């Protein structure tokens, strides 16, 4: 068989760092090991029943068996508008300021295709979600990393960015509640971001994937709550985490009308739109009682408490996440994140994600998902205690 060659862009895509972790875990599971897998970001709970029922009913309707309208059904965009008004007191125009997406990942990759010319700069958080890198690489753009340091509450320090890169910057990615660090951002940070982006004339893309998950009674702030945010950016919201709908592939972008138009135009050329029944179920999720979200947050908070209190009790100096479903834990002195992750995997049968996989500044940490029940997390703490590392 002839081996066809990929084009240059494809060969330059970032390497999938976590593929080797998945392979190592898979091999141990095959040998029969009881692995506590805290290395991934896949919600473990089912989609709430009323959302599944809505899909089932909608799947029977012949109107959804046809092509959906380009750019999605108006009822879903109206539902998004109502959601943002109700949850964040943000006003949106359903036609001009909402774009339906095939998952947040889709929008996060598409935005670079829409806005970057070859050599343009995207400012990217480090550590951060690797799909930003994929989009920038596909567009032939260049990344300028923004280190997120503990001493700065894992927020970027805008003063440290190079003037030269700021001149070439077209985009900046942000993400709070943050994957992987588990921190949330205060409103003042977004206010500062709006002013900074206006001064340097680039577009802010706030990835609000964990917007539904804030702890200790604190609701995460939307970027669009800052005055002027819509002038200078968009927010991408996914139903994957808030409603355990990761497999459904439904999300949306909201904000700056010119950017929303670009995303819609790009999608006109790539797709038609999501299956209508999924759009109906997504509207159901946004418009129905949010008790399921409150229960989910309570569950993650309970797990967080078990894990963090447990780890602190064995002498590991860890900080409690304030949102998302991740904890960001420092490695023992002198150990790289990969070495530490290997020790946990091979000596305690616990899988965690080495921080290095999220960028250079992720070195020295591992990311742990709160995606196993409390008993398993307690068991994980016991296994770590037995390693006598702390
Ligand atoms: C920070 C962050 N952004 C975006 C996404 C994308 O989610 P989805 O494509 O399921 O909407 C994820 C998923 O893990 C994530 O962690």
mmCIF file of C-alpha atoms and ligand atoms in Angstrom:
data_model
loop_
_atom_site.group_PDB
_atom_site.id
_atom_site.type_symbol
_atom_site.label_atom_id
_atom_site.label_comp_id
_atom_site.label_asym_id
_atom_site.label_seq_id
_atom_site.Cartn_x
_atom_site.Cartn_y
_atom_site.Cartn_z
ATOM 1 C CA UNK A 1 0.000 0.000 0.000
ATOM 2 C CA UNK A 2 1.312 3.431 -0.882
ATOM 3 C CA UNK A 3 2.014 5.552 2.220
ATOM 4 C CA UNK A 4 0.728 9.038 1.468
ATOM 5 C CA UNK A 5 2.441 11.910 3.150
ATOM 6 C CA UNK A 6 0.735 14.396 5.418
ATOM 7 C CA UNK A 7 1.113 18.059 4.597
ATOM 8 C CA UNK A 8 3.571 20.144 6.583
ATOM 9 C CA UNK A 9 0.937 21.564 8.922
ATOM 10 C CA UNK A 10 -0.114 18.082 9.975
ATOM 11 C CA UNK A 11 3.457 16.989 10.663
ATOM 12 C CA UNK A 12 3.950 20.064 12.847
ATOM 13 C CA UNK A 13 0.959 19.402 15.113
ATOM 14 C CA UNK A 14 1.881 19.203 18.807
ATOM 15 C CA UNK A 15 2.576 15.692 20.080
ATOM 16 C CA UNK A 16 -0.110 14.033 22.192
ATOM 17 C CA UNK A 17 1.751 14.054 25.503
ATOM 18 C CA UNK A 18 -0.817 12.005 27.416
ATOM 19 C CA UNK A 19 -0.954 9.133 24.914
ATOM 20 C CA UNK A 20 1.878 7.342 26.746
ATOM 21 C CA UNK A 21 0.071 7.673 30.097
ATOM 22 C CA UNK A 22 -3.077 6.145 28.584
ATOM 23 C CA UNK A 23 -0.972 3.263 27.181
ATOM 24 C CA UNK A 24 0.766 2.629 30.538
ATOM 25 C CA UNK A 25 -2.554 2.598 32.406
ATOM 26 C CA UNK A 26 -4.118 0.342 29.754
ATOM 27 C CA UNK A 27 -1.259 -2.168 30.052
ATOM 28 C CA UNK A 28 -1.586 -2.345 33.862
ATOM 29 C CA UNK A 29 -5.363 -2.741 33.685
ATOM 30 C CA UNK A 30 -4.887 -5.578 31.193
ATOM 31 C CA UNK A 31 -2.630 -7.309 33.722
ATOM 32 C CA UNK A 32 -5.503 -7.072 36.209
ATOM 33 C CA UNK A 33 -4.215 -4.147 38.336
ATOM 34 C CA UNK A 34 -6.819 -2.201 40.334
ATOM 35 C CA UNK A 35 -5.961 1.270 39.039
ATOM 36 C CA UNK A 36 -7.550 4.363 40.606
ATOM 37 C CA UNK A 37 -7.581 6.513 37.503
ATOM 38 C CA UNK A 38 -7.423 10.189 38.432
ATOM 39 C CA UNK A 39 -5.501 11.113 35.304
ATOM 40 C CA UNK A 40 -8.330 12.053 32.973
ATOM 41 C CA UNK A 41 -10.957 14.760 32.661
ATOM 42 C CA UNK A 42 -13.993 12.734 31.685
ATOM 43 C CA UNK A 43 -17.036 13.414 33.936
ATOM 44 C CA UNK A 44 -17.997 10.152 35.669
ATOM 45 C CA UNK A 45 -21.681 10.904 36.327
ATOM 46 C CA UNK A 46 -24.525 10.326 33.840
ATOM 47 C CA UNK A 47 -26.361 13.149 32.080
ATOM 48 C CA UNK A 48 -29.413 14.147 34.208
ATOM 49 C CA UNK A 49 -32.515 12.096 33.321
ATOM 50 C CA UNK A 50 -34.683 15.048 32.218
ATOM 51 C CA UNK A 51 -32.098 15.980 29.576
ATOM 52 C CA UNK A 52 -31.896 12.405 28.272
ATOM 53 C CA UNK A 53 -35.740 12.271 28.150
ATOM 54 C CA UNK A 54 -35.780 15.474 26.153
ATOM 55 C CA UNK A 55 -33.397 13.921 23.618
ATOM 56 C CA UNK A 56 -35.500 10.758 23.397
ATOM 57 C CA UNK A 57 -38.682 12.702 22.697
ATOM 58 C CA UNK A 58 -36.958 14.966 20.199
ATOM 59 C CA UNK A 59 -35.367 12.019 18.390
ATOM 60 C CA UNK A 60 -38.889 10.860 17.418
ATOM 61 C CA UNK A 61 -39.743 14.131 15.695
ATOM 62 C CA UNK A 62 -39.375 13.965 11.890
ATOM 63 C CA UNK A 63 -38.467 17.651 11.653
ATOM 64 C CA UNK A 64 -35.142 16.825 13.299
ATOM 65 C CA UNK A 65 -34.422 14.083 10.775
ATOM 66 C CA UNK A 66 -33.912 16.730 8.111
ATOM 67 C CA UNK A 67 -30.915 19.015 7.857
ATOM 68 C CA UNK A 68 -30.990 21.489 10.706
ATOM 69 C CA UNK A 69 -30.754 25.172 9.797
ATOM 70 C CA UNK A 70 -27.240 26.474 9.197
ATOM 71 C CA UNK A 71 -25.987 28.119 12.385
ATOM 72 C CA UNK A 72 -28.410 26.180 14.596
ATOM 73 C CA UNK A 73 -32.024 26.453 15.727
ATOM 74 C CA UNK A 74 -33.137 29.870 16.969
ATOM 75 C CA UNK A 75 -34.709 28.244 20.060
ATOM 76 C CA UNK A 76 -31.277 27.109 21.277
ATOM 77 C CA UNK A 77 -29.775 30.558 20.784
ATOM 78 C CA UNK A 78 -32.735 32.033 22.670
ATOM 79 C CA UNK A 79 -32.109 29.524 25.461
ATOM 80 C CA UNK A 80 -28.449 30.612 25.627
ATOM 81 C CA UNK A 81 -29.543 34.252 25.887
ATOM 82 C CA UNK A 82 -31.954 33.400 28.703
ATOM 83 C CA UNK A 83 -29.243 31.357 30.451
ATOM 84 C CA UNK A 84 -26.703 34.183 30.384
ATOM 85 C CA UNK A 85 -29.294 36.690 31.578
ATOM 86 C CA UNK A 86 -30.454 34.437 34.397
ATOM 87 C CA UNK A 87 -27.034 33.149 35.525
ATOM 88 C CA UNK A 88 -24.796 36.183 34.889
ATOM 89 C CA UNK A 89 -27.079 39.129 34.195
ATOM 90 C CA UNK A 90 -25.434 39.481 30.775
ATOM 91 C CA UNK A 91 -27.536 40.650 27.794
ATOM 92 C CA UNK A 92 -26.912 38.969 24.430
ATOM 93 C CA UNK A 93 -28.385 39.235 20.957
ATOM 94 C CA UNK A 94 -29.383 35.697 19.916
ATOM 95 C CA UNK A 95 -28.679 36.289 16.226
ATOM 96 C CA UNK A 96 -25.449 38.242 16.395
ATOM 97 C CA UNK A 97 -23.807 37.269 19.676
ATOM 98 C CA UNK A 98 -24.348 33.506 19.959
ATOM 99 C CA UNK A 99 -22.700 30.719 17.947
ATOM 100 C CA UNK A 100 -23.608 27.057 18.468
ATOM 101 C CA UNK A 101 -20.538 24.791 18.605
ATOM 102 C CA UNK A 102 -19.753 21.079 18.330
ATOM 103 C CA UNK A 103 -18.231 21.073 21.806
ATOM 104 C CA UNK A 104 -15.971 23.694 23.308
ATOM 105 C CA UNK A 105 -12.949 22.015 21.750
ATOM 106 C CA UNK A 106 -14.383 22.711 18.290
ATOM 107 C CA UNK A 107 -14.733 26.431 18.949
ATOM 108 C CA UNK A 108 -11.344 26.686 20.657
ATOM 109 C CA UNK A 109 -9.617 25.202 17.607
ATOM 110 C CA UNK A 110 -11.788 27.083 15.077
ATOM 111 C CA UNK A 111 -11.090 30.497 16.546
ATOM 112 C CA UNK A 112 -7.413 30.324 15.580
ATOM 113 C CA UNK A 113 -8.365 29.344 12.008
ATOM 114 C CA UNK A 114 -10.644 32.384 11.856
ATOM 115 C CA UNK A 115 -8.264 34.963 13.292
ATOM 116 C CA UNK A 116 -4.597 34.033 12.901
ATOM 117 C CA UNK A 117 -2.530 34.605 9.797
ATOM 118 C CA UNK A 118 0.758 32.710 9.559
ATOM 119 C CA UNK A 119 3.179 34.084 12.151
ATOM 120 C CA UNK A 120 0.539 35.876 14.199
ATOM 121 C CA UNK A 121 0.820 35.409 17.941
ATOM 122 C CA UNK A 122 -1.644 33.791 20.315
ATOM 123 C CA UNK A 123 -1.062 34.350 24.025
ATOM 124 C CA UNK A 124 -1.580 31.011 25.729
ATOM 125 C CA UNK A 125 -1.702 30.095 29.443
ATOM 126 C CA UNK A 126 1.045 27.736 30.655
ATOM 127 C CA UNK A 127 0.048 25.332 32.114
ATOM 128 C CA UNK A 128 -3.091 25.089 30.026
ATOM 129 C CA UNK A 129 -5.468 22.986 28.015
ATOM 130 C CA UNK A 130 -3.527 21.545 25.038
ATOM 131 C CA UNK A 131 -6.287 22.133 22.467
ATOM 132 C CA UNK A 132 -5.341 25.815 22.306
ATOM 133 C CA UNK A 133 -1.964 24.663 20.958
ATOM 134 C CA UNK A 134 -3.629 22.476 18.314
ATOM 135 C CA UNK A 135 -5.666 25.362 16.916
ATOM 136 C CA UNK A 136 -2.699 27.717 16.804
ATOM 137 C CA UNK A 137 -0.524 25.064 15.108
ATOM 138 C CA UNK A 138 -3.201 24.312 12.472
ATOM 139 C CA UNK A 139 -3.389 28.022 11.661
ATOM 140 C CA UNK A 140 0.419 28.370 11.417
ATOM 141 C CA UNK A 141 0.390 30.830 14.292
ATOM 142 C CA UNK A 142 2.970 31.246 17.024
ATOM 143 C CA UNK A 143 2.350 30.810 20.740
ATOM 144 C CA UNK A 144 3.619 33.136 23.401
ATOM 145 C CA UNK A 145 3.252 31.351 26.697
ATOM 146 C CA UNK A 146 1.892 33.127 29.750
ATOM 147 C CA UNK A 147 3.299 31.317 32.814
ATOM 148 C CA UNK A 148 0.730 30.751 35.572
ATOM 149 C CA UNK A 149 2.600 30.779 38.875
ATOM 150 C CA UNK A 150 1.410 29.945 42.346
ATOM 151 C CA UNK A 151 2.788 33.262 43.694
ATOM 152 C CA UNK A 152 0.431 35.047 41.283
ATOM 153 C CA UNK A 153 -2.595 32.888 42.207
ATOM 154 C CA UNK A 154 -2.127 31.075 38.870
ATOM 155 C CA UNK A 155 -3.217 34.172 36.948
ATOM 156 C CA UNK A 156 -1.018 35.480 34.095
ATOM 157 C CA UNK A 157 1.238 38.430 34.856
ATOM 158 C CA UNK A 158 0.520 40.782 31.956
ATOM 159 C CA UNK A 159 3.476 43.023 32.832
ATOM 160 C CA UNK A 160 5.872 40.179 32.074
ATOM 161 C CA UNK A 161 4.764 39.810 28.427
ATOM 162 C CA UNK A 162 7.182 40.908 25.699
ATOM 163 C CA UNK A 163 6.267 44.148 23.908
ATOM 164 C CA UNK A 164 7.262 42.543 20.575
ATOM 165 C CA UNK A 165 4.827 39.641 21.067
ATOM 166 C CA UNK A 166 2.066 41.963 22.184
ATOM 167 C CA UNK A 167 2.393 43.858 18.897
ATOM 168 C CA UNK A 168 1.840 40.634 16.953
ATOM 169 C CA UNK A 169 -0.826 39.227 19.278
ATOM 170 C CA UNK A 170 -4.241 38.634 17.727
ATOM 171 C CA UNK A 171 -5.668 36.315 20.355
ATOM 172 C CA UNK A 172 -5.368 35.538 24.037
ATOM 173 C CA UNK A 173 -6.725 32.351 25.599
ATOM 174 C CA UNK A 174 -7.806 32.336 29.227
ATOM 175 C CA UNK A 175 -9.565 29.657 31.257
ATOM 176 C CA UNK A 176 -11.094 30.023 34.733
ATOM 177 C CA UNK A 177 -12.109 27.970 36.678
ATOM 178 C CA UNK A 178 -8.818 26.637 35.459
ATOM 179 C CA UNK A 179 -7.766 23.326 34.050
ATOM 180 C CA UNK A 180 -5.310 22.146 35.373
ATOM 181 C CA UNK A 181 -4.744 24.380 38.453
ATOM 182 C CA UNK A 182 -8.297 24.400 39.858
ATOM 183 C CA UNK A 183 -8.252 28.126 40.646
ATOM 184 C CA UNK A 184 -10.982 30.649 39.849
ATOM 185 C CA UNK A 185 -10.470 34.268 38.769
ATOM 186 C CA UNK A 186 -11.983 37.343 40.465
ATOM 187 C CA UNK A 187 -13.980 39.934 38.496
ATOM 188 C CA UNK A 188 -11.139 42.482 38.879
ATOM 189 C CA UNK A 189 -8.894 40.185 36.875
ATOM 190 C CA UNK A 190 -11.346 40.248 33.957
ATOM 191 C CA UNK A 191 -11.659 44.039 34.274
ATOM 192 C CA UNK A 192 -7.884 44.300 34.009
ATOM 193 C CA UNK A 193 -7.922 41.870 31.068
ATOM 194 C CA UNK A 194 -10.481 43.943 29.154
ATOM 195 C CA UNK A 195 -8.395 47.097 29.589
ATOM 196 C CA UNK A 196 -5.174 45.287 28.629
ATOM 197 C CA UNK A 197 -6.697 43.692 25.501
ATOM 198 C CA UNK A 198 -8.143 47.042 24.400
ATOM 199 C CA UNK A 199 -4.763 48.695 24.859
ATOM 200 C CA UNK A 200 -2.998 46.059 22.751
ATOM 201 C CA UNK A 201 -5.853 45.399 20.341
ATOM 202 C CA UNK A 202 -6.256 41.622 20.508
ATOM 203 C CA UNK A 203 -9.229 39.351 21.034
ATOM 204 C CA UNK A 204 -9.754 37.559 24.368
ATOM 205 C CA UNK A 205 -11.130 34.024 24.234
ATOM 206 C CA UNK A 206 -12.298 33.008 27.660
ATOM 207 C CA UNK A 207 -12.770 29.259 27.956
ATOM 208 C CA UNK A 208 -15.500 28.919 30.591
ATOM 209 C CA UNK A 209 -15.661 25.111 30.404
ATOM 210 C CA UNK A 210 -15.886 24.802 34.214
ATOM 211 C CA UNK A 211 -18.142 27.831 34.660
ATOM 212 C CA UNK A 212 -20.747 25.677 36.425
ATOM 213 C CA UNK A 213 -18.325 24.328 39.035
ATOM 214 C CA UNK A 214 -17.309 26.672 41.859
ATOM 215 C CA UNK A 215 -16.870 25.605 45.504
ATOM 216 C CA UNK A 216 -17.573 27.017 48.967
ATOM 217 C CA UNK A 217 -20.644 28.871 47.726
ATOM 218 C CA UNK A 218 -18.721 30.937 45.146
ATOM 219 C CA UNK A 219 -20.200 31.066 41.671
ATOM 220 C CA UNK A 220 -17.480 31.472 39.024
ATOM 221 C CA UNK A 221 -17.529 34.880 37.335
ATOM 222 C CA UNK A 222 -18.187 35.125 33.586
ATOM 223 C CA UNK A 223 -15.722 37.195 31.539
ATOM 224 C CA UNK A 224 -18.746 38.894 29.943
ATOM 225 C CA UNK A 225 -19.722 40.345 33.329
ATOM 226 C CA UNK A 226 -16.869 42.816 32.966
ATOM 227 C CA UNK A 227 -17.826 46.080 31.366
ATOM 228 C CA UNK A 228 -16.675 46.273 27.749
ATOM 229 C CA UNK A 229 -15.852 42.533 27.533
ATOM 230 C CA UNK A 230 -18.096 42.099 24.505
ATOM 231 C CA UNK A 231 -16.109 44.818 22.695
ATOM 232 C CA UNK A 232 -12.951 42.807 22.933
ATOM 233 C CA UNK A 233 -13.699 39.125 23.306
ATOM 234 C CA UNK A 234 -15.823 36.042 23.479
ATOM 235 C CA UNK A 235 -16.564 33.341 26.007
ATOM 236 C CA UNK A 236 -16.887 29.666 25.149
ATOM 237 C CA UNK A 237 -19.243 27.616 27.318
ATOM 238 C CA UNK A 238 -19.719 23.877 27.053
ATOM 239 C CA UNK A 239 -22.501 21.664 28.375
ATOM 240 C CA UNK A 240 -19.949 18.833 28.803
ATOM 241 C CA UNK A 241 -19.091 19.540 32.429
ATOM 242 C CA UNK A 242 -22.055 21.431 33.885
ATOM 243 C CA UNK A 243 -24.523 18.751 32.719
ATOM 244 C CA UNK A 244 -22.242 15.719 32.250
ATOM 245 C CA UNK A 245 -22.816 15.877 28.498
ATOM 246 C CA UNK A 246 -19.237 15.365 27.300
ATOM 247 C CA UNK A 247 -20.293 12.736 24.780
ATOM 248 C CA UNK A 248 -23.020 14.905 23.263
ATOM 249 C CA UNK A 249 -20.647 17.497 21.780
ATOM 250 C CA UNK A 250 -22.602 20.661 22.412
ATOM 251 C CA UNK A 251 -21.306 24.086 23.420
ATOM 252 C CA UNK A 252 -21.623 27.706 22.369
ATOM 253 C CA UNK A 253 -19.616 30.892 21.984
ATOM 254 C CA UNK A 254 -21.012 34.246 23.115
ATOM 255 C CA UNK A 255 -19.774 37.800 22.888
ATOM 256 C CA UNK A 256 -18.216 40.066 20.269
ATOM 257 C CA UNK A 257 -20.492 40.056 17.194
ATOM 258 C CA UNK A 258 -17.670 40.242 14.618
ATOM 259 C CA UNK A 259 -15.953 37.203 16.131
ATOM 260 C CA UNK A 260 -19.229 35.288 16.429
ATOM 261 C CA UNK A 261 -19.879 36.018 12.740
ATOM 262 C CA UNK A 262 -16.428 34.599 11.822
ATOM 263 C CA UNK A 263 -17.062 31.411 13.759
ATOM 264 C CA UNK A 264 -20.467 31.031 12.117
ATOM 265 C CA UNK A 265 -18.994 31.668 8.678
ATOM 266 C CA UNK A 266 -16.232 29.123 9.270
ATOM 267 C CA UNK A 267 -18.837 26.573 10.366
ATOM 268 C CA UNK A 268 -21.016 27.327 7.302
ATOM 269 C CA UNK A 269 -18.151 25.869 5.284
ATOM 270 C CA UNK A 270 -17.458 22.928 7.581
ATOM 271 C CA UNK A 271 -20.822 21.687 8.837
ATOM 272 C CA UNK A 272 -24.556 22.239 8.738
ATOM 273 C CA UNK A 273 -25.314 22.206 12.468
ATOM 274 C CA UNK A 274 -25.824 19.810 15.353
ATOM 275 C CA UNK A 275 -28.540 17.121 15.243
ATOM 276 C CA UNK A 276 -31.754 19.000 16.072
ATOM 277 C CA UNK A 277 -32.678 16.630 18.893
ATOM 278 C CA UNK A 278 -29.377 17.413 20.634
ATOM 279 C CA UNK A 279 -30.125 21.103 20.249
ATOM 280 C CA UNK A 280 -33.540 20.566 21.857
ATOM 281 C CA UNK A 281 -32.031 18.609 24.753
ATOM 282 C CA UNK A 282 -29.361 21.285 25.201
ATOM 283 C CA UNK A 283 -32.098 23.944 25.445
ATOM 284 C CA UNK A 284 -33.847 21.762 28.027
ATOM 285 C CA UNK A 285 -30.623 21.632 30.064
ATOM 286 C CA UNK A 286 -30.198 25.407 30.026
ATOM 287 C CA UNK A 287 -33.832 26.289 30.743
ATOM 288 C CA UNK A 288 -34.883 23.643 33.312
ATOM 289 C CA UNK A 289 -34.307 23.586 37.050
ATOM 290 C CA UNK A 290 -30.587 23.742 37.878
ATOM 291 C CA UNK A 291 -30.901 21.446 40.900
ATOM 292 C CA UNK A 292 -28.872 18.817 39.057
ATOM 293 C CA UNK A 293 -25.986 21.297 38.782
ATOM 294 C CA UNK A 294 -26.185 22.151 42.488
ATOM 295 C CA UNK A 295 -26.083 18.430 43.320
ATOM 296 C CA UNK A 296 -23.129 17.874 41.020
ATOM 297 C CA UNK A 297 -21.151 20.723 42.556
ATOM 298 C CA UNK A 298 -21.924 19.332 46.030
ATOM 299 C CA UNK A 299 -20.629 15.943 44.942
ATOM 300 C CA UNK A 300 -17.362 17.375 43.585
ATOM 301 C CA UNK A 301 -16.969 19.520 46.684
ATOM 302 C CA UNK A 302 -17.398 16.469 48.945
ATOM 303 C CA UNK A 303 -14.775 14.601 46.930
ATOM 304 C CA UNK A 304 -12.444 17.590 47.032
ATOM 305 C CA UNK A 305 -12.726 17.746 50.810
ATOM 306 C CA UNK A 306 -12.018 14.038 51.226
ATOM 307 C CA UNK A 307 -8.983 14.191 48.946
ATOM 308 C CA UNK A 308 -7.442 17.438 50.150
ATOM 309 C CA UNK A 309 -8.036 16.833 53.875
ATOM 310 C CA UNK A 310 -6.744 13.292 53.439
ATOM 311 C CA UNK A 311 -3.578 14.392 51.673
ATOM 312 C CA UNK A 312 -2.957 17.167 54.189
ATOM 313 C CA UNK A 313 -3.381 14.656 57.015
ATOM 314 C CA UNK A 314 -0.472 12.582 55.654
ATOM 315 C CA UNK A 315 1.754 15.662 55.519
ATOM 316 C CA UNK A 316 1.462 16.603 51.839
ATOM 317 C CA UNK A 317 1.278 20.394 51.581
ATOM 318 C CA UNK A 318 -1.545 20.750 49.020
ATOM 319 C CA UNK A 319 -3.902 23.634 48.249
ATOM 320 C CA UNK A 320 -7.635 23.182 47.875
ATOM 321 C CA UNK A 321 -9.081 23.942 44.404
ATOM 322 C CA UNK A 322 -11.818 26.603 44.340
ATOM 323 C CA UNK A 323 -13.422 25.385 41.109
ATOM 324 C CA UNK A 324 -13.300 22.889 38.217
ATOM 325 C CA UNK A 325 -12.954 19.220 39.089
ATOM 326 C CA UNK A 326 -9.170 19.137 39.329
ATOM 327 C CA UNK A 327 -6.619 19.447 42.102
ATOM 328 C CA UNK A 328 -3.098 20.648 41.242
ATOM 329 C CA UNK A 329 -0.616 19.032 43.575
ATOM 330 C CA UNK A 330 3.094 19.841 44.010
ATOM 331 C CA UNK A 331 5.572 16.993 43.454
ATOM 332 C CA UNK A 332 7.947 15.987 46.247
ATOM 333 C CA UNK A 333 11.173 18.011 46.258
ATOM 334 C CA UNK A 334 13.573 17.093 43.470
ATOM 335 C CA UNK A 335 11.171 14.847 41.538
ATOM 336 C CA UNK A 336 9.920 15.649 38.046
ATOM 337 C CA UNK A 337 6.197 15.417 37.391
ATOM 338 C CA UNK A 338 6.716 12.405 35.163
ATOM 339 C CA UNK A 339 8.893 10.572 37.709
ATOM 340 C CA UNK A 340 6.338 11.241 40.438
ATOM 341 C CA UNK A 341 3.413 10.162 38.247
ATOM 342 C CA UNK A 342 5.290 6.925 37.477
ATOM 343 C CA UNK A 343 5.859 6.239 41.170
ATOM 344 C CA UNK A 344 2.173 6.768 41.892
ATOM 345 C CA UNK A 345 1.199 4.572 38.961
ATOM 346 C CA UNK A 346 3.597 1.674 39.472
ATOM 347 C CA UNK A 347 3.896 1.668 43.277
ATOM 348 C CA UNK A 348 0.365 2.726 44.274
ATOM 349 C CA UNK A 349 -1.665 1.974 41.138
ATOM 350 C CA UNK A 350 -2.936 5.554 41.017
ATOM 351 C CA UNK A 351 -2.954 7.349 37.659
ATOM 352 C CA UNK A 352 -2.429 11.128 37.675
ATOM 353 C CA UNK A 353 -1.529 13.520 34.856
ATOM 354 C CA UNK A 354 2.076 14.837 34.972
ATOM 355 C CA UNK A 355 1.969 18.648 34.971
ATOM 356 C CA UNK A 356 4.596 18.849 32.209
ATOM 357 C CA UNK A 357 1.931 17.716 29.743
ATOM 358 C CA UNK A 358 0.144 21.045 30.206
ATOM 359 C CA UNK A 359 3.222 23.119 29.390
ATOM 360 C CA UNK A 360 6.686 23.894 30.730
ATOM 361 C CA UNK A 361 5.328 25.763 33.748
ATOM 362 C CA UNK A 362 3.310 22.699 34.683
ATOM 363 C CA UNK A 363 6.546 20.963 35.699
ATOM 364 C CA UNK A 364 6.683 20.277 39.422
ATOM 365 C CA UNK A 365 2.968 19.430 39.711
ATOM 366 C CA UNK A 366 0.562 16.614 38.950
ATOM 367 C CA UNK A 367 -3.121 17.027 38.127
ATOM 368 C CA UNK A 368 -5.654 14.871 39.908
ATOM 369 C CA UNK A 369 -9.273 14.586 38.773
ATOM 370 C CA UNK A 370 -12.109 14.453 41.319
ATOM 371 C CA UNK A 371 -13.771 11.882 39.106
ATOM 372 C CA UNK A 372 -13.927 8.858 41.387
ATOM 373 C CA UNK A 373 -16.258 8.499 44.362
ATOM 374 C CA UNK A 374 -15.241 9.371 47.918
ATOM 375 C CA UNK A 375 -14.368 5.791 48.912
ATOM 376 C CA UNK A 376 -11.934 5.453 46.034
ATOM 377 C CA UNK A 377 -10.369 8.809 46.865
ATOM 378 C CA UNK A 378 -9.928 7.687 50.493
ATOM 379 C CA UNK A 379 -8.338 4.517 49.205
ATOM 380 C CA UNK A 380 -6.017 6.652 47.026
ATOM 381 C CA UNK A 381 -4.970 8.656 50.106
ATOM 382 C CA UNK A 382 -4.247 5.400 51.998
ATOM 383 C CA UNK A 383 -2.157 4.065 49.153
ATOM 384 C CA UNK A 384 -0.167 7.324 49.009
ATOM 385 C CA UNK A 385 0.320 7.266 52.797
ATOM 386 C CA UNK A 386 1.857 3.786 52.483
ATOM 387 C CA UNK A 387 4.476 5.146 50.068
ATOM 388 C CA UNK A 388 5.862 7.220 52.981
ATOM 389 C CA UNK A 389 6.923 10.046 50.645
ATOM 390 C CA UNK A 390 5.598 12.867 52.848
HETATM 391 C C1 LIG B 1 -10.248 23.694 29.862
HETATM 392 C C2 LIG B 1 -11.113 22.954 28.904
HETATM 393 N N1 LIG B 1 -11.636 23.609 27.884
HETATM 394 C C3 LIG B 1 -12.423 23.016 26.987
HETATM 395 C C4 LIG B 1 -12.713 21.678 27.082
HETATM 396 C C5 LIG B 1 -13.544 21.089 25.987
HETATM 397 O O1 LIG B 1 -14.695 20.500 26.355
HETATM 398 P P1 LIG B 1 -15.725 20.037 25.269
HETATM 399 O O2 LIG B 1 -15.032 19.919 23.943
HETATM 400 O O3 LIG B 1 -16.225 18.722 25.746
HETATM 401 O O4 LIG B 1 -16.777 21.069 25.223
HETATM 402 C C6 LIG B 1 -12.183 20.930 28.131
HETATM 403 C C7 LIG B 1 -12.439 19.497 28.233
HETATM 404 O O5 LIG B 1 -11.832 18.755 28.927
HETATM 405 C C8 LIG B 1 -11.367 21.590 29.078
HETATM 406 O O6 LIG B 1 -10.827 20.951 30.111
#
